[in-house]
XYZ file of C-alpha atoms in Angstrom:
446
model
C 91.345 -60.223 139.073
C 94.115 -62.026 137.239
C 93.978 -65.593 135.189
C 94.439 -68.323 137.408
C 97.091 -70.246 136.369
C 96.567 -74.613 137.276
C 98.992 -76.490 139.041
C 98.942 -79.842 138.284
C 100.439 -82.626 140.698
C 100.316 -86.275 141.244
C 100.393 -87.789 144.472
C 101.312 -91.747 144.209
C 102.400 -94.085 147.074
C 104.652 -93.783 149.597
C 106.216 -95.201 152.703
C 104.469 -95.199 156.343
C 103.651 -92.237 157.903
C 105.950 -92.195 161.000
C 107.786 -89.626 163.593
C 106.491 -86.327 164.775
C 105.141 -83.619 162.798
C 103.306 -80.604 163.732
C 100.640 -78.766 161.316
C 100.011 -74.808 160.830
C 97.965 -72.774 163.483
C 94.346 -73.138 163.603
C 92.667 -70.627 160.521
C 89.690 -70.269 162.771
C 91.208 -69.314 165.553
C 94.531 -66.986 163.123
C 91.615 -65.152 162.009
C 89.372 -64.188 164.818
C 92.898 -63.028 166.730
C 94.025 -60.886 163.910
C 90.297 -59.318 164.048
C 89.939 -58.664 167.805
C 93.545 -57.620 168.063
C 92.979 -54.902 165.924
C 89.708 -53.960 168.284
C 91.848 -53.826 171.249
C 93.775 -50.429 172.352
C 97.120 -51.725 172.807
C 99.586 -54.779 171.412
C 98.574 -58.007 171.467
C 100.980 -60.857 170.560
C 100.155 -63.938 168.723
C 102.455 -66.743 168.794
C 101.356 -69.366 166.234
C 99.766 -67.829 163.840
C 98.827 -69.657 160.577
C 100.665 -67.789 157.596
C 98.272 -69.022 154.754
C 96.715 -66.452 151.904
C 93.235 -66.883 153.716
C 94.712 -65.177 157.303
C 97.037 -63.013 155.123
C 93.282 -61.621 153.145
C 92.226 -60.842 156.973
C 95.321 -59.093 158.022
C 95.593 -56.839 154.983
C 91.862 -56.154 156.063
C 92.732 -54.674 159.007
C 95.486 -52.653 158.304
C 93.455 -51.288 155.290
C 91.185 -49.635 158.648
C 94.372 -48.810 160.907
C 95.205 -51.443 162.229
C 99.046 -52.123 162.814
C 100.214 -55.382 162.347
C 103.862 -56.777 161.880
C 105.995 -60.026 161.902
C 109.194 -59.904 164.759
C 112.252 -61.437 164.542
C 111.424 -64.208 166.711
C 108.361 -65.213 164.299
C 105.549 -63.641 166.854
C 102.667 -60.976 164.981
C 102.161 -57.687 166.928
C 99.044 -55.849 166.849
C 98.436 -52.460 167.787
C 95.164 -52.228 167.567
C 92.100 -48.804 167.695
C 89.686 -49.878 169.726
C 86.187 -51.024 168.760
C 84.632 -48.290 167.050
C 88.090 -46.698 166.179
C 88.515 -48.462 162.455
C 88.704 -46.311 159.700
C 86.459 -46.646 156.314
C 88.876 -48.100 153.981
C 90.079 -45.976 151.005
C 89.886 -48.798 148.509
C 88.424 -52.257 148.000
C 88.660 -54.998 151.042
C 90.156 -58.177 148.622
C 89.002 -61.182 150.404
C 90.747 -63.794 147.822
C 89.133 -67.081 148.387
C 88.590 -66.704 152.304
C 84.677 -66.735 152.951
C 85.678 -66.474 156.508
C 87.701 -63.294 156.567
C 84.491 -62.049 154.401
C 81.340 -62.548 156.476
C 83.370 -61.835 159.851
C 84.599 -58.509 158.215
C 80.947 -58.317 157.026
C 79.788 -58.455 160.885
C 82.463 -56.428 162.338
C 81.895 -53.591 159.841
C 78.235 -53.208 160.031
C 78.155 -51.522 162.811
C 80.609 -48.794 161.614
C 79.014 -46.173 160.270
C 81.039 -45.895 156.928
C 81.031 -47.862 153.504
C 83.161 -51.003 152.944
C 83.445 -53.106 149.567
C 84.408 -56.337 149.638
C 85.793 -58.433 146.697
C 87.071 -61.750 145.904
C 88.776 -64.598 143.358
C 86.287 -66.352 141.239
C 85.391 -69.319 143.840
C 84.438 -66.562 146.553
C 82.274 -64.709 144.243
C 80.378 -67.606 143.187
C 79.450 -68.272 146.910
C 76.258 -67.145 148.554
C 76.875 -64.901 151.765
C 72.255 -64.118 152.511
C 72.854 -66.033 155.578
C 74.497 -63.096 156.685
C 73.481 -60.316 155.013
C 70.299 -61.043 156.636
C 70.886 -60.839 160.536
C 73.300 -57.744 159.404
C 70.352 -56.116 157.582
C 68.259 -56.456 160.836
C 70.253 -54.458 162.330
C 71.025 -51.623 160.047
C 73.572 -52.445 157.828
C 72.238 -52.095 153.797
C 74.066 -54.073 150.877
C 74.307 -53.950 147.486
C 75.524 -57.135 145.990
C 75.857 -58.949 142.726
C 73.218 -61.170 142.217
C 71.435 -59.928 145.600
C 74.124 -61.950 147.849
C 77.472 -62.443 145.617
C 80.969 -60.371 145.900
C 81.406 -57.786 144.859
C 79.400 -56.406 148.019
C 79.155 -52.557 148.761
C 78.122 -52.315 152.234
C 76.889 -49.080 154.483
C 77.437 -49.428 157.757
C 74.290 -48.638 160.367
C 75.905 -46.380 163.215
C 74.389 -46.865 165.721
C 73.087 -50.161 165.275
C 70.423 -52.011 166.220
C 70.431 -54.746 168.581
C 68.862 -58.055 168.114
C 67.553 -61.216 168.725
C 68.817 -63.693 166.497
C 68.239 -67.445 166.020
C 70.302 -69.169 163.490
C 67.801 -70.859 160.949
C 70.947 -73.094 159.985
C 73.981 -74.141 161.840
C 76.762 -71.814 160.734
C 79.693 -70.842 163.604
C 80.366 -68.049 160.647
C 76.746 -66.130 160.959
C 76.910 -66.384 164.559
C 80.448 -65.128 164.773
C 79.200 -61.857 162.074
C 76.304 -60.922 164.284
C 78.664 -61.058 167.356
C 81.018 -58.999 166.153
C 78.339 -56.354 164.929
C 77.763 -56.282 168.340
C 80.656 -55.285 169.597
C 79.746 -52.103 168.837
C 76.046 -51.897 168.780
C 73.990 -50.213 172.099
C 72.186 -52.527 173.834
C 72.303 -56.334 174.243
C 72.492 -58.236 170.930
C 71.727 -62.083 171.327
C 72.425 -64.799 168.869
C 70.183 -68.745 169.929
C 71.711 -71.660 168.152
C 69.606 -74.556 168.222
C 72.630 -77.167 167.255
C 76.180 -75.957 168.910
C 78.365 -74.778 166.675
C 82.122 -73.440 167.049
C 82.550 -71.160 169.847
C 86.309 -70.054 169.139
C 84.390 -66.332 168.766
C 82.841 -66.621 172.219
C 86.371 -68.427 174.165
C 88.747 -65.293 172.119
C 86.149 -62.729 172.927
C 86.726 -63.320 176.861
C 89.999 -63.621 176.715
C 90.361 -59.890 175.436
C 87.865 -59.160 178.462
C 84.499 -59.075 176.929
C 81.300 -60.536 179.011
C 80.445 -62.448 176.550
C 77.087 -64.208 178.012
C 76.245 -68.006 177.404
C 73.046 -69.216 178.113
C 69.986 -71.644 177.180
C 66.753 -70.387 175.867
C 64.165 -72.171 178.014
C 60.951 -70.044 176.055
C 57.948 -72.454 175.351
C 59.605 -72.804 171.516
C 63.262 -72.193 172.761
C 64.430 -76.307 173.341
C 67.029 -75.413 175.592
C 68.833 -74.039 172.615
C 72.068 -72.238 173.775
C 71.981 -68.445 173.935
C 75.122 -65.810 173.558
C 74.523 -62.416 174.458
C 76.919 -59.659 174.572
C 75.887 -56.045 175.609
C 77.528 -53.513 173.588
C 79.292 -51.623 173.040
C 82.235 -53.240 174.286
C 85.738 -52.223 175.418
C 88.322 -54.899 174.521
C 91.996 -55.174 176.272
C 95.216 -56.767 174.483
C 96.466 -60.144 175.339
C 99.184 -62.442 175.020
C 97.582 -65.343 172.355
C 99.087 -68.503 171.327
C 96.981 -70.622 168.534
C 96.738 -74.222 168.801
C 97.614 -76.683 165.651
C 94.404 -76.307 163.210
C 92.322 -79.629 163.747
C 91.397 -79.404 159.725
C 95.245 -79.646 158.341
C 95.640 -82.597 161.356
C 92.773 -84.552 159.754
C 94.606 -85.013 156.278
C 97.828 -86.191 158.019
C 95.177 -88.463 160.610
C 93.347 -90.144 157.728
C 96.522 -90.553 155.603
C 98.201 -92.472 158.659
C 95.442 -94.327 159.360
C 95.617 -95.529 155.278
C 98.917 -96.574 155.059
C 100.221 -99.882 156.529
C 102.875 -99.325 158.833
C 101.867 -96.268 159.731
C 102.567 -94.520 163.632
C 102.304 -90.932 163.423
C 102.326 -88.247 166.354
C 100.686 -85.070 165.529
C 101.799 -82.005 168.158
C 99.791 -80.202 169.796
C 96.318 -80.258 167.843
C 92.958 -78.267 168.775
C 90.231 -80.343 170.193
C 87.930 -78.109 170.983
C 84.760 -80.218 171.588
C 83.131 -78.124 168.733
C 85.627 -78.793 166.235
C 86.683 -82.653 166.907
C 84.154 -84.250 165.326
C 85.994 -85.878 162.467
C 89.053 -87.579 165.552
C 85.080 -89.176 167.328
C 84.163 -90.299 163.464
C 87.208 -92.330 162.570
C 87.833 -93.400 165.682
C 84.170 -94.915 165.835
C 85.085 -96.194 162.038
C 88.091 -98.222 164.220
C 90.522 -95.689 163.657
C 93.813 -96.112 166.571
C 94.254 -92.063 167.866
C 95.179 -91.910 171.128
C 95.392 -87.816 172.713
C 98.477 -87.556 174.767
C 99.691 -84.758 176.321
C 96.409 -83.246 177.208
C 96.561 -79.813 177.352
C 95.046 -76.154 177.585
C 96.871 -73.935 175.131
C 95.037 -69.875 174.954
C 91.670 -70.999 176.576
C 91.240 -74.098 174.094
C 91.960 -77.776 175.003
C 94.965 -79.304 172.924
C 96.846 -82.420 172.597
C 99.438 -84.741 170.952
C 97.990 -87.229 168.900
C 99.206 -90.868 167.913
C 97.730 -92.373 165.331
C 98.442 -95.784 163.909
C 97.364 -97.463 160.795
C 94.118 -99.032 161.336
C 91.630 -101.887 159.614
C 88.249 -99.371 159.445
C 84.694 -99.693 158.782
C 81.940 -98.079 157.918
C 79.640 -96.077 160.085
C 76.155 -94.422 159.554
C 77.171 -90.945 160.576
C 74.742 -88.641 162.810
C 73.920 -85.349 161.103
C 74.169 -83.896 164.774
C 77.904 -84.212 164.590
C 78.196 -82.160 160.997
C 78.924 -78.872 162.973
C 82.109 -79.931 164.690
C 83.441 -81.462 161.376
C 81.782 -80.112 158.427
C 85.160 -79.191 156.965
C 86.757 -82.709 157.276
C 83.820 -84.252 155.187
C 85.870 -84.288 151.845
C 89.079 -86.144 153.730
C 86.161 -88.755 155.469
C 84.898 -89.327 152.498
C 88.335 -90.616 151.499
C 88.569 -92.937 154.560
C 85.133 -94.495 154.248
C 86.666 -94.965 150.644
C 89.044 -97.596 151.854
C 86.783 -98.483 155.253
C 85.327 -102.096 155.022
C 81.186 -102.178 154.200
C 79.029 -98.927 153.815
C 79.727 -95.349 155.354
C 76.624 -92.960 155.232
C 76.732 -88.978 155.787
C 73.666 -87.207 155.903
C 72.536 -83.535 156.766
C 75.568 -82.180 154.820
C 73.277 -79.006 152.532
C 75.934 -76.799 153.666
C 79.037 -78.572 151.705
C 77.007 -77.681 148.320
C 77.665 -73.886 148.704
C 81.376 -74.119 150.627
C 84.466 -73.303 148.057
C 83.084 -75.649 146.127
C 80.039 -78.240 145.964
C 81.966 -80.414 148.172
C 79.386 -83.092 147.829
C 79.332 -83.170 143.979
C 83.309 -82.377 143.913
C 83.976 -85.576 146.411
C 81.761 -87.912 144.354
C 83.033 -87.128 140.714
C 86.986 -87.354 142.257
C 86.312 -90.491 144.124
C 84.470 -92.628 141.484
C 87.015 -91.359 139.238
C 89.658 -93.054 141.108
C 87.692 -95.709 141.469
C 85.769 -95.558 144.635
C 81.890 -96.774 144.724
C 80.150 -93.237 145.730
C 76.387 -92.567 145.249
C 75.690 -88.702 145.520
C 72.684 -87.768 147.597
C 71.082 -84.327 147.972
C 72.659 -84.146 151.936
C 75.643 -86.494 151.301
C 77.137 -89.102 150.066
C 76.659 -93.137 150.865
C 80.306 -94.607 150.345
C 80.637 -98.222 149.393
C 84.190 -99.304 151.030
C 86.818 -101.418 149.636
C 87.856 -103.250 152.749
C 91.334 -101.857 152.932
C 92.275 -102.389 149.197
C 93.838 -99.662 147.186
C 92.170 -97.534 144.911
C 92.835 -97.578 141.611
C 93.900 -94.033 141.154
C 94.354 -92.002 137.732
C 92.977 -88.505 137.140
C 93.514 -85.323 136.845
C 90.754 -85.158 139.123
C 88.929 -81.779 139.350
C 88.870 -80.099 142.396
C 87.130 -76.450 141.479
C 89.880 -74.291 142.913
C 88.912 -76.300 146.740
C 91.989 -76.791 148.877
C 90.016 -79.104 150.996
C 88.970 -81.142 147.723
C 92.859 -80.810 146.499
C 94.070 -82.287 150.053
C 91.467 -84.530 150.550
C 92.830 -86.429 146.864
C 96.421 -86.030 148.127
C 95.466 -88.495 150.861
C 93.745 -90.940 148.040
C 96.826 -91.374 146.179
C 98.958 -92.566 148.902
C 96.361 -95.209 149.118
C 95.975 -95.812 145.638
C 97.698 -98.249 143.210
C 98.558 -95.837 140.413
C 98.711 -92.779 141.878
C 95.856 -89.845 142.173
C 96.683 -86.789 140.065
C 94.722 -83.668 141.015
C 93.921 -80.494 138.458
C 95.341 -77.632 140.915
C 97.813 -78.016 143.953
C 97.863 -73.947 144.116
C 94.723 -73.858 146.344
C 96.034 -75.648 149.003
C 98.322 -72.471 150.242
C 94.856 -70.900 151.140
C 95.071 -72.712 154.544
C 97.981 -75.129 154.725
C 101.786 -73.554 152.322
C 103.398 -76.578 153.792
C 101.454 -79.334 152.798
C 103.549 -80.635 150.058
C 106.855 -80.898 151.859
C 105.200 -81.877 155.464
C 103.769 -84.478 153.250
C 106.796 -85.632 151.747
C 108.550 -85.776 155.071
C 106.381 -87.531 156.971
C 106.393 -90.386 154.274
C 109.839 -90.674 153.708
């Protein structure tokens, strides 16, 4: 792996956000079509697509193991894809970069092939833990041999055939569900996953669009709780499709926050993905006082979308339920930055999982904030956020944000609400999951 080289930038104040602007296609979503594309015999065409390094680590993936996939001249991908069960073993290492999504879906598609796969990744990747996977894949056959017991670089042997199971999450994580899915896509029998607290079911909406019976349930066992149930009976068959990915809720919530910051603000953001799994941080700030209004309701490939207006707002501070963590754990960091400026107190809780993303979000957030000025106190499942009541932070920096596009972003946002100006570390991360940040930025300021 080469040096990484820093990119330092400073973000300072600017004018209100205003006009229209519309943000990259949903990474979730970019991924999981470039996957099951490749699964189906036949093209698929995906219009939409987001065209960061993270979707670029999953389509290199693929057509490492046969997969065909290529750019047209009107800006659509086509993928000719083998067939589940038709991907090759591929000849040299799978190089993941920073994406820990491409890696544990790859991880669950693959270990139910009955060949060896390596997987390797940049410095942040490898430092991440991936047992919550490895376990449920190990269940069913698959064997790994990994630095540290659970870090890239990860040799894997595929079990073929593999065995189904009955799986219930012991943590909320859309990402272990979505690995022991795809496992059993090609696994005899009926493989089940039970997730206590919903968690995003892009896997399960994609999955039926390329025609698998993909079944969704509750458990209603003495100990079950009603949890919800997916069961698919393998292996599967899976047909091409015509695919169009909405706008990525994530990227949105920088641009939401940031108009919601700035006096004068009145922002529309096109056609953005609310799927009720994912819009947790658009309930947050609007419960915080925040003005976005969803026009333009829509259904765009099997997920509900919409235009949405949103207008600089006075907020407060809100207690936030730890139920609502799954559809937004991702949008923390930017929240973080809007209970910054929010009148009173804003308290998260139930956030474990942010301490082993790209970074420790938690500890990142809290060091960046109070460095610009912010009253954070750090707490072993979040962070308690004393706001300023609509006065601008301080500012200053470089703030360190540990190679975390999120964390780089998230800081972007505090220095257009900032007196001085917030300088960040590292802009380079932030073409993981959103190359146009900078100059969609800059425009929508101007």
């Amino acid at each position: 792996m080469s040096a990484h080289r820093f990119s330092t930038h400073r973000f300072v104040p600017q004018g209100p956000l205003t006009g229209r602007i519309r943000v990259p296609g949903d990474k979730s979503i970019s991924h999981r079509a470039l996957m099951f594309a490749s699964l189906a015999i036949g093209e698929t065409l995906i219009d939409g697509l987001l065209e960061g390094e993270d979707v670029h680590a999953t389509a290199r993936a693929m057509q490492q193991m046969g997969a065909r996939i290529e750019k047209d001249e009107a800006g659509r991908w086509r993928v000719h894809g083998v067939g589940v069960g038709g991907l090759l073993e591929p000849a040299v290492p799978l190089e993941m970069g920073n994406s820990g999504t491409s890696t544990r879906l790859l991880m669950g598609l693959l270990a139910s092939h009955g060949f060896q796969a390596s997987f390797t990744g940049d410095a942040s990747l490898s430092a991440r833990p991936m047992a919550r996977v490895i376990a449920p894949l190990s269940q069913m056959g698959a064997s790994f041999t990994a630095r540290g017991g659970d870090r890239l670089p990860i040799l894997m042997e595929g079990a073929h055939p593999a065995v189904p199971i009955t799986y219930r999450l012991p943590v909320a994580s859309a990402q272990v569900k979505s690995a022991v899915l795809l496992a059993a896509l090609n696994t005899p029998g009926i493989t089940t996953v039970i997730e206590p607290v919903p968690t995003r079911d892009h896997t399960e909406r994609m999955l039926s669009a390329f025609g698998v019976d993909v079944t969704i349930g509750e458990d209603n066992t003495e100990d079950g709780d009603g949890a919800r149930t997916i069961a698919i009976h393998g292996p599967c068959d899976m047909t091409p499709c015509t695919l169009t990915v909405p706008g990525d809720p994530s990227s949105a919530a920088f641009f939401a926050v940031a108009a919601l910051l700035v006096p004068g603000s009145d922002l529309v953001i096109e056609n953005v993905g609310l799927n009720p799994t994912r819009d947790g941080i658009f309930r947050v700030l609007r419960a915080m006082g925040g003005s976005i209004e969803e026009l333009e309701c829509r259904e765009v490939g099997g997920e509900p979308v919409a235009d949405l207006r949103v207008r600089h707002s006075a907020l407060k501070g809100v207690e936030v339920d730890s139920a609502i963590a799954p559809s937004m754990i991702d949008e923390f960091p930017v929240l973080f930055v809007a209970a910054a400026l929010a009148e009173g107190r804003t308290v998260t809780s139930g956030l474990e999982e942010l301490r082993v993303k790209e970074s420790d979000r938690l500890a990142t957030m809290a060091a960046a904030l109070s460095a610009v000025g912010a009253g954070v106190e750090e707490r072993a499942d979040g962070l308690v956020i004393e706001g300023s009541a609509g006065r601008p932070l301080a500012g200053g920096g470089p703030v360190a944000t540990r190679l975390d596009h999120r964390i780089a972003m998230s800081m972007a946002v505090a220095g257009l609400a900032s007196t001085d100006g917030v300088a960040i570390d590292d802009a380079a991360p932030i073409a993981t999951s959103f190359p146009g940040f900078l100059k969609l930025l800059a425009r929508a300021a101007q």
